[in-house]
Amino acid sequence: MENKKTCVKLGLIQTHAEKNPKDNLYRQMGLIREAAKQGAQVICLQELFNTIYFCTEYNDKFFNWAEPIDGELTSSLSGLAKELAVVLVAPFFEKRATGIYHNSLVVIDADGSLLGSYRKMHIPDDPGFYEKYYFTPGDKESGFKVFETRFGKVGTLICWDQWYPEAARITALKGAEFIFYPTAIGTLASESKKDKKEFREAWETIQRSHAIANGCFVASVNRVGKESGTQFWGSSFVSGPFGQVLAKAGEKEEILVVECDLNDLEKQRQTWPFFRDRRIDVYDDIKKRIID
Amino acid sequence: MENKKTCVKLGLIQTHAEKNPKDNLYRQMGLIREAAKQGAQVICLQELFNTIYFCTEYNDKFFNWAEPIDGELTSSLSGLAKELAVVLVAPFFEKRATGIYHNSLVVIDADGSLLGSYRKMHIPDDPGFYEKYYFTPGDKESGFKVFETRFGKVGTLICWDQWYPEAARITALKGAEFIFYPTAIGTLASESKKDKKEFREAWETIQRSHAIANGCFVASVNRVGKESGTQFWGSSFVSGPFGQVLAKAGEKEEILVVECDLNDLEKQRQTWPFFRDRRIDVYDDIKKRIID
C-alpha cells in the first residue's frame, strides 16, 4: 500500500484593523508575504479583512466600502498569490448589485486564478453585531462551497456559520479536507468574566466538533484589537481531524503556520467511520424550523 | 416578567458490570435508591446496563439476554420509579421479535408509567465493538425521541449516536431540554497513550458541542471497569447549554447528581439565537451519503 506523505502548511493571519481599507490591504499583503516566507501554502485572512468590523453600528456610509468580486481587491491579491505561489482565502464586503451586499470571501489558486467565492449563509444580528442590516444571506443556489486548489480541497465558511453543524457537514460531504472559518468574534464590556470565558470555550469547542464529526482539518481565523467597545479575542487555531488543537494563537497580532498531513484524514475516517453509519434515511426533520 | 426557578436534579449511574444480568439489575436498583436519596429526579443508567458489554465478541448465546420492552426488567424498574418518584432512563438489550434485536432504552415516568422506548439509530462496528451483529438499527418510523416527563422533556440517544450532530439536532428540535447519552466506550490495550487521550477528549468535545449547537443540557453516562480487554473510561459528565462541564465523574464507580436550571435554556437561546438563523432552505444535502 502506498503511504504517500502529503503535508500542507496552512497560514492564518490574525491581526487588527485600521480605519482606512487600503492600509489594511497593503499591510496584510505584507503579512501574507511573511506567512509565505514561513512556508505557508494556503493562507487565510480574517473576516472582512480589509475593513474595521463596521457592524457594531447602523451606518449607511459603510456600504461604500463594498467591492465587486472581480474588483481591485481581488486583482491585487491574485497578483500576490501568483507571485508567491500560494492559495489565498480572502474575506471581504461584497457589492453584488445595487442594494445587494454580501459577507463573502474569494478563493484564489496558487497560479493567481480566481477559483470562486462563498457568501456567508448564516447571518447573525445581536447587540454589537448588526449584520442583518448590511448582509444579504448567501443564496441557496450558490450555497456551501469547496474549492479544488493546488494544495488540497478547501471548504470555506464564515463566522456565524461556525455554530451550525449542518454547514460543516455539507461542506465536508462536498469533499473538504480543510474547513476555514474566517471570523470576527469578541466580547463586549458588559459581559462578565465568567461569560467571556464560556463564550471563548464554546467557540473553540463547536469548531473542534466539526473536525471530529467530519474527519477534516478546521482552521479558525479571528481578528484582534478593540473596535467600538468590542474586544476581539484572536485565539485563531487549527484543529486536527479528531478535534486536536494543533496550534493556537494568543490575543495579539500573530501569523500561525501549521503543517497538516492529509494522510491523517484517511486514517481518521477508517478508525472512526462515522460517515459509514450516517442514517441518511432519517434526517428529514433537519429541514424543519422546530418540530411542534 | 416571571422568573420562575425550575431546577431539576439529574442522576448519572456510572458503574461496572458483573457476569450475571440479575446481579447487575439488583445492584443498580440499589444505586438508583442512593441517587434518589441524594435528590436525583431524572436518573440515567449506562448503555446495556444490566449486562456486560458483550459486543466484544461474536457469540449467539448473548441473544438469550435480550428482553422485551414490557418484560420483567421494565416492570421491576417501573415499581422502583413509582416508589422513589423518579424518572428512569434504562438502556438494555431488547428482543422485539424472533430475529430482531435492538440496543434500546425505556423511559419510565415518576409515577411508574412506561412513557416509551428509543432504539439506537446509529450502530457502530469496529474491532471490539461488533454491534452490527447484534443490533438492528432503530426504524425510521420510531426515530428520534423526546419524552415529556414529570421533571422535563427528556431526549434520549445511545452511544454511537453521540458522534452525529443530526441526531442531537433532531432531538433538540423535538423539544428536548436534556439529551441523555448512555454509553459504553473505552480503549483497547493496543491503543497508544496519545490516542487514548485524544479519543476521550474528542468524545467529550463532540457531546459538549451538541449542547452548544442546540442550547440544551447534555448528560453522558459511561461504564467503568475492564471487560475482555476493553478498559471503559467512565468520565460521565453533564454539560450546560453552552458546553460548560457542570460536573464530571472519574474512572471509578460513581453516582453523579447534578442540578440543572431550566431557566438557563431560555437565557442561552436568547443570548445566542442559533435556532433563529438556521437556513432550513439549504440543508437538503445533509440527506446524501456523500456529494460526488
XYZ file of C-alpha atoms in Angstrom:
584
model
C 0.000 0.000 0.000
C 1.272 3.418 -0.913
C 1.897 5.602 2.074
C 2.220 8.953 0.411
C 3.081 11.805 2.759
C 1.139 14.832 1.680
C 1.739 17.701 4.033
C 0.174 21.083 3.541
C 1.106 24.172 5.514
C -1.752 26.463 6.448
C -1.164 30.114 7.256
C -3.598 32.067 9.449
C -3.261 35.853 9.538
C -4.564 37.224 12.830
C -4.372 40.989 13.004
C -6.086 44.241 13.990
C -7.891 46.621 11.635
C -7.161 50.214 10.789
C -9.678 52.833 9.684
C -8.589 53.012 6.061
C -9.316 49.900 3.979
C -6.309 50.466 1.701
C -3.984 50.476 4.714
C -5.379 47.136 5.818
C -4.960 45.687 2.356
C -1.337 46.770 1.935
C -0.341 45.828 5.472
C -1.907 42.390 5.188
C -0.292 41.818 1.807
C 2.932 42.192 3.783
C 1.729 39.646 6.339
C 0.858 37.245 3.522
C 4.446 37.578 2.250
C 5.698 36.845 5.730
C 3.445 33.773 6.068
C 4.614 32.508 2.665
C 8.236 33.025 3.751
C 7.469 30.766 6.718
C 6.285 28.106 4.298
C 2.528 28.634 4.382
C 0.817 27.307 1.231
C -2.851 28.019 1.949
C -3.232 31.393 3.629
C -6.466 32.633 5.157
C -7.262 36.190 6.211
C -9.819 37.156 8.832
C -13.475 38.011 8.133
C -13.925 41.419 6.377
C -10.140 41.574 6.432
C -9.660 44.974 4.799
C -12.074 46.934 6.982
C -12.900 47.507 10.600
C -15.761 45.347 11.835
C -18.267 48.064 10.947
C -21.359 46.082 12.002
C -21.068 47.497 15.522
C -23.382 50.283 14.299
C -26.069 51.066 11.711
C -24.483 53.468 9.238
C -25.109 53.523 5.513
C -21.746 55.145 4.770
C -20.144 51.727 5.164
C -21.869 50.435 2.044
C -19.281 52.489 0.134
C -16.633 50.012 1.235
C -18.269 47.117 -0.582
C -16.442 45.879 -3.687
C -17.383 43.546 -6.515
C -15.930 40.005 -6.611
C -13.784 40.860 -9.618
C -12.646 44.286 -8.426
C -9.328 45.819 -7.446
C -9.089 43.974 -4.160
C -9.254 40.576 -5.809
C -6.915 41.634 -8.567
C -4.258 42.811 -6.084
C -4.496 39.539 -4.218
C -4.431 37.440 -7.395
C -1.148 39.024 -8.371
C 0.296 38.292 -4.965
C -0.969 34.684 -4.904
C 0.682 34.063 -8.271
C 3.944 35.705 -7.255
C 4.195 33.711 -4.028
C 2.578 30.547 -5.444
C 0.158 30.350 -2.529
C -3.577 29.779 -2.247
C -5.418 32.719 -0.669
C -8.728 32.779 1.175
C -9.762 36.433 1.365
C -12.993 37.524 3.046
C -14.437 40.950 2.277
C -17.597 43.048 1.968
C -19.054 42.251 -1.446
C -21.237 44.507 -3.587
C -23.128 42.135 -5.832
C -25.635 44.640 -7.161
C -27.138 47.948 -6.110
C -28.904 47.027 -2.881
C -27.436 43.512 -2.611
C -24.376 43.185 -0.418
C -22.820 40.033 0.989
C -20.323 38.986 3.630
C -18.173 36.992 1.205
C -14.790 35.556 0.505
C -12.850 34.633 -2.613
C -10.500 31.708 -3.044
C -7.542 32.344 -5.320
C -5.386 29.464 -6.524
C -1.603 29.403 -6.406
C -1.420 30.464 -10.063
C -3.418 33.588 -9.316
C -6.665 32.364 -10.839
C -9.915 33.152 -9.083
C -11.499 29.806 -8.166
C -14.721 31.326 -6.911
C -16.456 32.886 -3.983
C -18.520 31.915 -0.969
C -21.263 34.072 0.514
C -21.953 33.719 4.233
C -25.119 31.693 4.653
C -25.951 32.289 8.338
C -26.173 35.957 9.269
C -26.180 36.989 12.943
C -27.864 40.006 14.451
C -27.136 40.734 18.055
C -26.077 43.732 20.159
C -22.862 44.991 18.546
C -23.165 42.593 15.609
C -25.815 44.167 13.370
C -25.084 42.053 10.312
C -28.636 41.613 9.040
C -28.635 45.320 8.192
C -25.626 45.012 5.910
C -25.571 41.491 4.503
C -27.976 39.548 2.325
C -27.579 35.850 3.241
C -25.941 33.627 0.611
C -28.325 32.134 -1.947
C -29.447 28.557 -1.921
C -28.086 28.242 -5.478
C -24.512 29.255 -4.647
C -24.703 27.522 -1.279
C -21.859 25.776 0.513
C -18.524 25.579 -1.255
C -15.397 23.510 -1.656
C -12.561 24.659 -3.921
C -10.063 22.323 -5.546
C -6.806 24.197 -5.037
C -3.231 23.265 -5.857
C -2.696 22.242 -2.230
C -5.955 20.491 -1.401
C -9.713 20.785 -1.196
C -10.573 23.945 0.664
C -14.008 24.310 2.221
C -14.998 27.788 3.352
C -17.498 29.086 5.869
C -17.650 32.431 7.631
C -18.000 33.245 11.341
C -21.641 32.696 12.434
C -21.739 29.627 10.151
C -19.420 28.052 12.725
C -22.304 27.427 15.126
C -24.185 25.288 12.580
C -23.216 21.605 12.280
C -25.267 21.471 9.071
C -22.914 23.903 7.321
C -19.784 21.966 8.280
C -21.425 18.658 7.362
C -22.465 19.710 3.880
C -19.073 21.314 3.246
C -17.369 18.085 4.318
C -19.699 15.936 2.218
C -18.655 18.091 -0.730
C -15.115 16.881 -0.156
C -13.424 19.486 2.043
C -10.105 18.407 3.523
C -9.828 21.735 5.321
C -12.639 23.948 6.530
C -11.677 27.588 7.050
C -13.670 29.853 9.342
C -12.622 33.491 8.988
C -14.237 35.209 11.927
C -14.796 38.420 13.849
C -15.769 37.468 17.368
C -15.154 39.234 20.618
C -16.631 40.258 23.913
C -18.472 43.376 24.969
C -17.511 45.300 28.098
C -20.892 44.449 29.626
C -20.186 40.720 29.704
C -18.993 39.089 32.908
C -15.608 37.423 33.199
C -17.347 34.060 33.525
C -19.387 34.690 30.372
C -16.293 35.729 28.430
C -14.504 32.529 29.357
C -17.523 30.381 28.483
C -18.064 32.138 25.147
C -14.490 31.526 24.041
C -14.527 27.920 25.148
C -17.817 27.310 23.358
C -16.438 28.947 20.216
C -13.420 26.667 20.209
C -15.413 23.568 21.192
C -18.047 23.838 18.482
C -15.423 24.274 15.754
C -13.326 21.373 17.039
C -16.517 19.322 16.975
C -16.909 19.962 13.245
C -13.442 18.500 12.709
C -14.440 15.474 14.795
C -17.826 14.836 13.210
C -16.440 15.231 9.704
C -12.860 13.996 9.890
C -11.259 17.069 8.389
C -8.945 19.882 9.439
C -10.558 23.063 10.750
C -8.822 26.443 10.738
C -10.393 29.422 12.509
C -9.016 32.901 11.922
C -10.159 35.694 14.228
C -9.148 39.336 14.467
C -7.606 41.108 17.470
C -7.831 44.588 18.927
C -10.607 46.748 20.324
C -13.141 48.353 17.986
C -16.107 50.413 19.230
C -16.178 48.635 22.572
C -15.786 45.116 21.211
C -12.610 43.333 22.254
C -11.814 40.753 19.575
C -10.207 37.745 21.188
C -7.895 36.390 18.490
C -7.101 32.810 19.573
C -7.073 31.621 15.971
C -6.372 27.906 15.835
C -6.071 24.806 13.700
C -7.747 21.574 14.731
C -6.767 18.104 13.538
C -9.417 15.696 12.234
C -10.274 14.384 15.709
C -10.507 17.797 17.314
C -6.885 18.008 18.473
C -5.748 21.616 18.775
C -2.594 21.527 16.619
C -1.703 25.166 17.198
C -3.348 28.221 18.703
C -2.549 31.915 18.640
C -2.728 34.319 21.552
C -4.709 37.548 21.703
C -2.147 39.717 19.871
C -1.229 40.012 16.215
C 0.152 36.684 15.028
C 0.859 34.612 11.946
C 0.124 30.975 12.644
C 1.737 28.476 10.261
C 0.624 24.905 10.813
C 1.537 21.734 8.962
C -1.321 19.315 8.226
C -0.809 15.790 6.943
C -3.592 14.772 4.567
C -2.879 11.107 5.336
C -4.324 11.776 8.780
C -7.760 12.176 7.197
C -7.659 8.705 5.657
C -6.538 7.143 8.926
C -9.066 9.119 10.961
C -12.061 8.152 8.847
C -11.036 4.490 8.858
C -10.538 4.358 12.633
C -13.730 6.294 13.378
C -16.002 5.536 10.403
C -18.772 7.999 11.159
C -19.619 8.602 7.504
C -20.295 4.885 7.016
C -23.086 4.834 9.586
C -24.936 8.065 8.870
C -28.709 7.418 8.811
C -29.450 9.492 5.748
C -32.912 7.933 5.648
C -33.967 9.625 8.899
C -32.592 13.160 8.703
C -35.586 14.828 7.025
C -36.564 16.710 10.153
C -33.303 18.711 9.985
C -35.100 20.870 7.451
C -37.734 21.975 9.953
C -37.551 25.165 11.986
C -38.839 23.336 15.036
C -40.859 20.154 15.388
C -44.051 21.257 17.085
C -41.598 39.129 33.788
C -41.902 35.882 35.642
C -38.551 34.489 36.654
C -39.589 31.016 37.701
C -36.728 28.921 39.050
C -37.138 25.410 37.755
C -34.280 23.251 38.884
C -34.045 19.586 38.016
C -31.527 17.209 39.517
C -30.085 14.647 37.151
C -28.573 11.412 38.446
C -25.978 9.514 36.407
C -25.140 5.971 37.478
C -21.610 5.053 36.409
C -20.683 1.522 37.349
C -19.016 -1.756 36.317
C -20.808 -4.855 35.048
C -20.933 -8.332 36.510
C -21.435 -11.575 34.585
C -24.970 -12.257 35.772
C -27.625 -9.824 34.473
C -29.797 -10.234 37.581
C -26.882 -9.178 39.791
C -26.456 -6.038 37.738
C -30.146 -5.253 37.918
C -30.412 -5.648 41.684
C -27.156 -3.846 42.419
C -28.093 -0.922 40.215
C -31.559 -0.726 41.731
C -29.614 -0.053 44.926
C -27.611 2.667 43.203
C -30.830 4.235 41.920
C -32.096 4.367 45.521
C -28.850 6.021 46.549
C -29.101 8.594 43.727
C -32.702 9.347 44.685
C -31.620 9.780 48.292
C -29.149 12.408 47.050
C -32.029 14.240 45.406
C -31.755 12.994 41.824
C -35.072 13.296 39.946
C -34.160 12.022 36.480
C -31.817 9.046 36.742
C -29.997 7.524 33.787
C -28.234 4.169 33.700
C -25.409 3.271 31.338
C -25.866 1.577 27.932
C -26.867 -2.131 28.201
C -26.878 -1.531 31.938
C -27.809 -4.997 33.125
C -25.211 -6.939 31.131
C -21.544 -6.941 30.360
C -20.718 -5.175 27.107
C -20.986 -8.462 25.212
C -20.280 -6.957 21.758
C -16.568 -7.541 22.266
C -17.156 -10.930 20.569
C -19.481 -12.729 18.154
C -21.431 -15.222 20.250
C -25.066 -16.135 19.712
C -25.528 -17.182 23.335
C -25.865 -13.499 24.218
C -29.148 -13.239 22.342
C -30.661 -15.067 25.315
C -30.132 -11.938 27.383
C -32.447 -9.871 25.243
C -35.773 -8.929 26.825
C -38.999 -7.451 25.515
C -39.841 -3.808 26.210
C -42.662 -4.774 28.552
C -40.813 -7.589 30.330
C -39.621 -8.224 33.871
C -36.778 -5.740 33.660
C -39.071 -2.851 32.860
C -41.612 -3.929 35.407
C -39.006 -4.048 38.201
C -37.823 -0.583 37.281
C -41.363 0.800 36.999
C -42.070 -0.268 40.533
C -38.915 1.414 41.756
C -39.546 4.637 39.805
C -43.001 4.878 41.346
C -41.761 4.152 44.853
C -38.992 6.771 44.645
C -40.992 9.195 42.460
C -38.124 9.492 39.979
C -37.888 9.351 36.204
C -35.705 6.471 34.950
C -33.823 6.136 31.676
C -32.893 2.467 31.404
C -30.931 1.111 28.406
C -30.977 -2.616 27.693
C -30.790 -5.336 25.032
C -34.254 -5.532 23.512
C -35.859 -8.541 21.873
C -38.501 -7.106 19.588
C -39.248 -10.281 17.649
C -37.522 -13.531 16.813
C -34.501 -12.336 14.861
C -34.979 -8.644 15.577
C -32.974 -7.274 18.463
C -32.242 -3.649 19.334
C -29.924 -1.623 21.514
C -32.741 0.225 23.263
C -33.793 2.144 26.304
C -37.054 2.788 28.088
C -38.123 5.965 29.817
C -40.289 5.489 32.889
C -42.085 8.422 34.447
C -42.061 9.262 38.138
C -45.453 7.562 38.601
C -44.047 4.303 37.262
C -45.709 4.530 33.864
C -43.771 3.481 30.806
C -43.512 6.560 28.567
C -41.914 4.727 25.683
C -38.680 3.459 24.236
C -35.879 4.596 21.957
C -33.936 2.279 19.678
C -30.331 3.232 18.851
C -30.286 4.617 15.340
C -26.548 4.629 14.568
C -24.887 1.255 15.060
C -21.080 1.008 15.201
C -18.964 -1.938 14.119
C -15.289 -1.772 14.900
C -12.663 -4.010 16.496
C -14.057 -4.904 19.934
C -17.407 -3.238 19.218
C -19.233 -5.725 16.975
C -22.658 -4.176 17.316
C -23.923 -4.718 13.794
C -24.029 -8.441 14.558
C -26.387 -7.985 17.471
C -28.461 -4.892 16.853
C -30.933 -3.947 14.166
C -30.799 -0.148 13.793
C -33.850 1.781 15.002
C -36.609 2.237 12.417
C -37.269 5.459 10.616
C -40.853 5.295 11.956
C -39.896 5.207 15.630
C -36.933 7.546 15.029
C -35.587 10.107 17.442
C -37.434 10.640 20.703
C -38.307 13.137 23.360
C -40.361 12.147 26.407
C -42.480 14.549 28.438
C -41.666 13.502 31.982
C -42.732 14.921 35.315
C -39.392 16.761 35.559
C -38.871 17.957 31.995
C -38.535 16.969 28.381
C -36.055 14.133 28.132
C -34.382 13.414 24.796
C -32.562 10.120 24.504
C -29.776 8.883 22.264
C -27.379 5.995 22.743
C -23.576 5.876 22.494
C -22.532 5.909 18.775
C -25.394 8.386 18.143
C -23.234 10.855 20.053
C -20.936 11.383 17.035
C -23.830 12.551 14.824
C -24.873 16.204 15.049
C -28.002 15.299 13.067
C -29.270 13.084 15.901
C -28.790 15.752 18.552
C -30.316 18.418 16.312
C -33.497 16.497 15.566
C -33.862 15.506 19.223
C -33.494 19.166 20.223
C -35.937 20.331 17.563
C -38.424 17.883 19.071
C -38.173 19.871 22.285
C -35.528 18.129 24.411
C -34.383 20.118 27.425
C -31.965 17.349 28.326
C -30.281 14.909 25.972
C -29.056 11.722 27.637
C -26.306 9.601 26.081
C -25.942 6.255 27.856
C -22.685 4.870 26.538
C -20.158 2.040 26.616
C -16.875 3.484 25.413
C -13.339 2.572 26.296
C -9.885 1.946 24.981
C -8.182 -1.210 23.787
C -4.736 -2.225 25.057
C -3.350 -1.772 21.533
C -4.049 1.956 21.509
C -1.262 4.419 22.280
C -1.386 6.738 25.265
C -1.703 9.697 22.882
C -4.620 8.035 21.058
C -6.369 7.275 24.330
C -6.153 10.892 25.430
C -7.363 12.169 22.067
C -10.265 9.706 21.948
C -11.538 10.801 25.354
C -11.199 14.452 24.570
C -12.991 14.033 21.248
C -15.771 12.103 22.979
C -16.313 14.881 25.493
C -15.921 17.665 22.909
C -18.476 16.335 20.429
C -21.100 15.899 23.144
C -20.472 19.352 24.603
C -20.877 20.673 21.060
C -24.390 19.235 20.877
C -25.283 21.224 23.992
C -23.828 24.352 22.374
C -25.434 23.954 18.956
C -28.816 23.162 20.461
C -28.961 25.083 23.717
C -29.850 22.160 25.933
C -28.316 20.132 28.733
C -26.367 17.022 27.755
C -25.736 14.116 30.145
C -23.370 11.314 29.154
C -23.271 8.129 31.212
C -20.421 5.697 30.608
C -19.478 2.433 32.316
C -16.207 1.652 34.139
C -14.064 -1.441 34.577
C -12.216 -3.790 32.277
C -14.142 -6.284 30.138
C -12.431 -8.618 27.620
C -9.524 -6.255 27.134
C -11.574 -3.081 26.851
C -10.996 -0.518 29.579
C -14.142 1.576 29.892
C -13.171 5.090 30.841
C -16.151 6.309 32.882
C -15.840 10.130 32.938
C -19.592 10.566 32.787
C -20.485 14.232 32.733
C -23.209 16.831 32.452
C -22.824 19.810 30.157
C -24.713 23.077 30.430
C -26.403 24.623 27.385
C -23.244 26.401 26.201
C -20.991 23.392 26.636
C -19.892 24.148 30.193
C -18.888 20.966 32.031
C -21.088 21.257 35.125
C -19.808 18.048 36.721
C -17.685 15.110 35.701
C -17.044 11.702 37.213
C -13.697 9.956 37.458
C -12.857 6.498 36.158
C -14.276 4.572 39.137
C -17.801 3.733 40.161
C -19.678 6.942 40.895
C -23.106 8.455 41.226
C -23.140 11.943 39.777
C -26.013 14.171 40.905
C -26.159 17.497 39.080
C -28.636 20.343 39.382
C -29.770 21.938 36.127
C -31.748 25.162 35.943
C -34.226 25.126 33.058
C -34.212 28.934 33.009
C -30.669 28.687 31.661
C -32.074 27.320 28.403
C -34.270 30.347 27.843
C -31.406 32.715 28.553
C -28.957 30.746 26.428
C -31.169 30.645 23.366
C -31.914 34.368 23.624
C -28.243 35.354 24.010
C -27.071 33.017 21.247
C -30.078 32.692 18.931
C -28.782 29.919 16.689
C -32.230 28.444 16.056
C -33.430 31.782 14.654
C -30.860 31.795 11.866
C -30.873 28.173 10.721
C -31.003 28.047 6.903
C -33.574 25.294 6.639
C -33.904 26.066 2.934
C -30.356 24.888 2.169
C -29.882 21.733 4.240
C -31.124 19.196 1.688
C -27.667 17.816 1.029
C -27.492 16.521 4.612
C -29.512 13.587 3.342
C -26.794 12.490 0.941
C -24.162 9.884 1.733
C -21.502 11.983 0.024
C -21.754 14.704 -2.587
C -19.794 13.349 -5.533
